[in-house]
Amino acid sequence: MGYICSEETQELLEAVRDFCDNEVREQSKEYDRTGEWPKEIYDKAIEMQLHMLDIPEEYGGLGLDKLSIAAILEEMAKADAGFAVTFSVSNIGLKSVFLAGTEAQKKKFCDTIISGKFTGFALTEPQAGSDAAAGRTMAKKDGDCYVLNGRKCFITNGGVAGIYVVTAMTDKSKGIKGMSAFLVEDGTPGFTYGKHEDKMGIRGSNTCDLVFDDCRIPAENLLGNEGDGFKIAMQTLDVSRAFIGCIAVGIAQRAMEEAIAYGKERIQFGKPVVNNQVIAFKLADMAIQIETARQMVAYACTLIDMGRPYSKESAIAKAYGADVAMKVTIEAVQIFGGYGYSREYPVEKLMRDAKIFQIVEGTNEIQRVVISNHILK
Ligand code: CAA
């Protein structure tokens, strides 16, 4: 455990570890095979209040600091990355609401989560991925409503959330200054779910298109002012990216543990394979990378907790953590040899799960845009 946490967090962490060991780790294998949404696992996790870690105490949540949340998410990710992603992404919208929302919006969002629901954050569109400003979803003011038309894609928790933060253009002629952000509730007429992604990894999480067809929402669902949407989205992602790095570290940690356990058992040429320096050094390299990535996540979270600038550090934690997860899981498969390629053993799933972290919440190439913008300005 590489995070230095309070005694209170340690206790919660122990409970989360037990839960993940008993209720998630083995069970997630079948959900990975079928791609089915593991509702019963999530129901139990919600009973444990794991969906409200980030909600401030005054709004009825656990109000944990970001470092504690990272420690807990890593534990979840060691059991199943898709499971951790569901909770991590559910916190993204919360960040937007606490950045720009009114008291009433904050309360509504928190109450929805506390009632046992997840949330979603919808920026990406089919033609607006890395180029987030190219969104075509429109929001037209009509009396005391906005009317939304368009489609969002690759939305984590799409289809299983109770409420979403959705960006849409209120004035396309103004470019990014014409993008706004709204709260949209599940069940709003004109709001439906589209294609459900059949993903390579993190299959215990849900990813779906959101479709808006003359969807009328109350004007009071606008977050901040018209034109604030791009900034809200960027500031939100600045925080959430550190947690993507954190989940990636959890995958890498699990892969290293699996490789060590297997390498001690696997006898070749009359001795355990870990007794070969070439394998021992692979494991040492894993440890170096994992611990470094974890400490970068911890540093970014500490800066967030302290209210100091963290955009660059969060991007580094995300990009580095994801690259480490990819490298470590590939090496873990290598140490397992032919068995590593078999679905019977756990490491091929870890390798499939790892890949998305180099893509999601801004590709690692985009993180390098963010980082270089910071160091060059
Ligand atoms: N905080 C505050 N303001 C910011 C900012 C930040 N982090 N980043 C940019 N801005 C502001 C800039 O200051 C600038 O403002 P001014 O015009 O007033 O000077 C404005 O935004 C435009 O900035 P850029 O010129 O840098 O914008 P850009 O169009 O070149 O794009 C980008 C920058 C970093 C590439 C951005 O588009 C980006 O992050 N792309 C990746 C998007 C992404 O991560 N998508 C994943 C979304 S997750 C999702 O939708 C699904 C899900 O399930 C989670």
Short mmCIF file of N, CA and C and ligand atoms in Angstrom, two decimals, residues 89 92 120-125 128-134 152-158 167 176-177 206-208 230-238 240-241 244 311 359-363 366-367 369-370 373-374, ligand 1:
data_model
loop_
_atom_site.label_atom_id
_atom_site.label_comp_id
_atom_site.label_asym_id
_atom_site.label_seq_id
_atom_site.Cartn_x
_atom_site.Cartn_y
_atom_site.Cartn_z
N VAL A 89 -15.63 7.38 -12.73
CA VAL A 89 -16.30 8.24 -13.72
C VAL A 89 -17.57 8.84 -13.12
N ILE A 92 -16.97 12.19 -11.90
CA ILE A 92 -16.55 13.29 -12.80
C ILE A 92 -17.60 14.39 -12.83
N GLY A 120 -23.04 10.31 -15.03
CA GLY A 120 -22.19 10.26 -16.22
C GLY A 120 -21.75 11.66 -16.63
N PHE A 121 -20.71 11.70 -17.47
CA PHE A 121 -20.17 12.97 -17.96
C PHE A 121 -20.04 12.83 -19.47
N ALA A 122 -20.73 13.68 -20.22
CA ALA A 122 -20.82 13.47 -21.66
C ALA A 122 -20.28 14.67 -22.44
N LEU A 123 -19.03 14.53 -22.86
CA LEU A 123 -18.39 15.55 -23.69
C LEU A 123 -18.17 14.99 -25.11
N THR A 124 -17.69 13.76 -25.19
CA THR A 124 -17.28 13.17 -26.47
C THR A 124 -18.43 12.98 -27.44
N GLU A 125 -18.16 13.24 -28.71
CA GLU A 125 -19.14 12.99 -29.78
C GLU A 125 -18.43 12.25 -30.91
N ALA A 128 -16.03 14.49 -32.39
CA ALA A 128 -15.36 15.37 -31.43
C ALA A 128 -14.81 14.53 -30.28
N GLY A 129 -13.65 13.91 -30.53
CA GLY A 129 -12.99 13.10 -29.50
C GLY A 129 -11.89 13.93 -28.86
N SER A 130 -10.67 13.81 -29.40
CA SER A 130 -9.57 14.65 -28.90
C SER A 130 -9.89 16.13 -29.10
N ASP A 131 -10.52 16.43 -30.25
CA ASP A 131 -10.91 17.82 -30.54
C ASP A 131 -12.28 18.09 -29.90
N ALA A 132 -12.23 18.23 -28.58
CA ALA A 132 -13.48 18.31 -27.81
C ALA A 132 -14.33 19.51 -28.21
N ALA A 133 -13.68 20.53 -28.76
CA ALA A 133 -14.42 21.75 -29.11
C ALA A 133 -15.28 21.59 -30.36
N ALA A 134 -15.11 20.46 -31.07
CA ALA A 134 -15.82 20.28 -32.35
C ALA A 134 -17.22 19.67 -32.18
N LYS A 152 -24.02 11.86 -28.09
CA LYS A 152 -22.74 11.72 -27.38
C LYS A 152 -22.33 10.25 -27.50
N CYS A 153 -21.03 9.98 -27.53
CA CYS A 153 -20.61 8.58 -27.63
C CYS A 153 -19.53 8.24 -26.62
N PHE A 154 -19.32 6.93 -26.43
CA PHE A 154 -18.33 6.40 -25.47
C PHE A 154 -18.58 6.92 -24.06
N ILE A 155 -19.82 7.02 -23.65
CA ILE A 155 -20.11 7.60 -22.34
C ILE A 155 -20.15 6.51 -21.26
N THR A 156 -19.16 6.57 -20.38
CA THR A 156 -19.10 5.61 -19.28
C THR A 156 -20.32 5.83 -18.37
N ASN A 157 -20.92 4.74 -17.96
CA ASN A 157 -22.15 4.74 -17.15
C ASN A 157 -23.37 5.18 -17.97
N GLY A 158 -23.17 5.36 -19.29
CA GLY A 158 -24.31 5.69 -20.15
C GLY A 158 -25.31 4.54 -20.08
N THR A 167 -22.42 18.38 -22.37
CA THR A 167 -22.06 19.63 -23.04
C THR A 167 -22.81 19.75 -24.36
N ILE A 176 -15.54 27.57 -29.12
CA ILE A 176 -15.60 26.98 -27.77
C ILE A 176 -16.33 27.88 -26.78
N LYS A 177 -16.39 29.15 -27.07
CA LYS A 177 -17.09 30.07 -26.16
C LYS A 177 -18.62 29.93 -26.31
N ASN A 206 -20.08 0.11 -17.99
CA ASN A 206 -21.02 0.30 -19.09
C ASN A 206 -20.60 1.50 -19.94
N THR A 207 -20.66 1.34 -21.25
CA THR A 207 -20.29 2.44 -22.16
C THR A 207 -21.32 2.52 -23.27
N CYS A 208 -21.92 3.69 -23.44
CA CYS A 208 -23.10 3.77 -24.30
C CYS A 208 -23.20 5.15 -24.95
N PHE A 230 -16.97 24.62 -22.14
CA PHE A 230 -15.65 24.06 -22.46
C PHE A 230 -14.72 24.16 -21.25
N LYS A 231 -14.76 25.33 -20.62
CA LYS A 231 -13.90 25.54 -19.45
C LYS A 231 -14.28 24.57 -18.32
N ILE A 232 -15.57 24.42 -18.10
CA ILE A 232 -16.02 23.49 -17.05
C ILE A 232 -15.51 22.09 -17.37
N ALA A 233 -15.64 21.69 -18.64
CA ALA A 233 -15.21 20.33 -19.02
C ALA A 233 -13.70 20.17 -18.82
N MET A 234 -12.93 21.15 -19.23
CA MET A 234 -11.46 21.05 -19.09
C MET A 234 -11.05 21.01 -17.62
N GLN A 235 -11.69 21.87 -16.82
CA GLN A 235 -11.33 21.89 -15.39
C GLN A 235 -11.74 20.59 -14.70
N THR A 236 -12.85 20.04 -15.15
CA THR A 236 -13.32 18.76 -14.60
C THR A 236 -12.31 17.66 -14.93
N LEU A 237 -11.90 17.61 -16.20
CA LEU A 237 -10.95 16.57 -16.63
C LEU A 237 -9.60 16.74 -15.95
N ASP A 238 -9.25 17.97 -15.62
CA ASP A 238 -7.99 18.20 -14.90
C ASP A 238 -7.96 17.39 -13.60
N SER A 240 -10.15 14.71 -12.86
CA SER A 240 -10.50 13.29 -13.01
C SER A 240 -9.35 12.47 -13.60
N ARG A 241 -8.46 13.12 -14.35
CA ARG A 241 -7.38 12.36 -15.00
C ARG A 241 -6.44 11.70 -13.98
N ILE A 244 -7.73 8.34 -13.26
CA ILE A 244 -7.50 7.36 -14.32
C ILE A 244 -6.09 6.77 -14.15
N SER A 311 -3.18 20.82 -12.87
CA SER A 311 -3.53 20.37 -14.22
C SER A 311 -2.42 19.54 -14.86
N ILE A 359 -6.18 5.82 -23.64
CA ILE A 359 -7.11 6.47 -24.57
C ILE A 359 -8.13 7.35 -23.84
N VAL A 360 -8.69 6.82 -22.77
CA VAL A 360 -9.84 7.46 -22.13
C VAL A 360 -9.49 8.78 -21.43
N GLU A 361 -10.47 9.64 -21.30
CA GLU A 361 -10.34 10.96 -20.65
C GLU A 361 -9.17 11.78 -21.21
N GLY A 362 -9.05 11.73 -22.51
CA GLY A 362 -7.96 12.42 -23.20
C GLY A 362 -6.86 11.42 -23.46
N THR A 363 -6.56 11.17 -24.74
CA THR A 363 -5.52 10.18 -25.07
C THR A 363 -4.20 10.61 -24.43
N ILE A 366 -2.91 13.56 -26.10
CA ILE A 366 -3.53 14.82 -25.63
C ILE A 366 -2.93 15.23 -24.28
N GLN A 367 -2.62 14.25 -23.43
CA GLN A 367 -1.99 14.61 -22.13
C GLN A 367 -0.66 15.33 -22.40
N VAL A 369 -0.06 17.16 -24.97
CA VAL A 369 -0.41 18.53 -25.39
C VAL A 369 -0.59 19.38 -24.13
N VAL A 370 -1.35 18.85 -23.19
CA VAL A 370 -1.63 19.60 -21.94
C VAL A 370 -0.31 19.88 -21.21
N ASN A 373 1.92 22.33 -23.14
CA ASN A 373 1.38 23.70 -23.02
C ASN A 373 1.79 24.33 -21.69
N HIS A 374 1.76 23.52 -20.63
CA HIS A 374 2.13 24.06 -19.31
C HIS A 374 3.61 24.41 -19.24
N1 CAA B 1 -8.70 24.76 -17.44
C1 CAA B 1 -9.27 25.97 -17.73
N2 CAA B 1 -9.34 26.46 -18.97
C2 CAA B 1 -8.80 25.73 -19.96
C3 CAA B 1 -8.18 24.49 -19.74
C4 CAA B 1 -8.14 24.02 -18.40
N3 CAA B 1 -7.57 22.84 -18.11
N4 CAA B 1 -7.76 23.97 -20.90
C5 CAA B 1 -8.07 24.88 -21.83
N5 CAA B 1 -8.71 25.94 -21.28
C6 CAA B 1 -9.18 27.16 -21.93
C7 CAA B 1 -7.98 27.92 -22.49
O1 CAA B 1 -7.43 28.79 -21.51
C8 CAA B 1 -8.58 28.68 -23.63
O2 CAA B 1 -9.29 29.79 -23.12
P1 CAA B 1 -9.18 31.23 -23.86
O3 CAA B 1 -9.75 31.00 -25.22
O4 CAA B 1 -10.02 32.10 -22.99
O5 CAA B 1 -7.74 31.58 -23.88
C9 CAA B 1 -9.63 27.70 -24.15
O6 CAA B 1 -9.95 26.82 -23.07
C10 CAA B 1 -9.16 26.90 -25.33
O7 CAA B 1 -8.00 26.24 -25.00
P2 CAA B 1 -7.15 25.49 -26.11
O8 CAA B 1 -6.85 26.45 -27.22
O9 CAA B 1 -5.98 24.85 -25.44
O10 CAA B 1 -8.22 24.43 -26.63
P3 CAA B 1 -8.13 23.34 -27.75
O11 CAA B 1 -9.37 23.36 -28.52
O12 CAA B 1 -6.82 23.46 -28.47
O13 CAA B 1 -8.15 21.95 -26.94
C11 CAA B 1 -7.33 20.17 -25.57
C12 CAA B 1 -7.35 21.69 -25.86
C13 CAA B 1 -6.44 20.03 -24.36
C14 CAA B 1 -6.74 19.39 -26.71
C15 CAA B 1 -8.76 19.70 -25.27
O14 CAA B 1 -9.57 19.73 -26.43
C16 CAA B 1 -8.82 18.31 -24.68
O15 CAA B 1 -8.58 18.13 -23.50
N6 CAA B 1 -9.16 17.30 -25.50
C17 CAA B 1 -9.40 15.95 -24.97
C18 CAA B 1 -10.81 15.81 -24.56
C19 CAA B 1 -11.03 14.68 -23.60
O16 CAA B 1 -10.28 14.48 -22.65
N7 CAA B 1 -12.11 13.96 -23.82
C20 CAA B 1 -12.57 12.90 -22.95
C21 CAA B 1 -13.90 13.25 -22.41
S1 CAA B 1 -14.52 12.00 -21.38
C22 CAA B 1 -16.13 11.70 -21.96
O17 CAA B 1 -16.72 12.47 -22.64
C23 CAA B 1 -16.74 10.39 -21.68
C24 CAA B 1 -16.69 9.76 -20.35
O18 CAA B 1 -17.38 8.78 -20.15
C25 CAA B 1 -15.83 10.23 -19.27
#
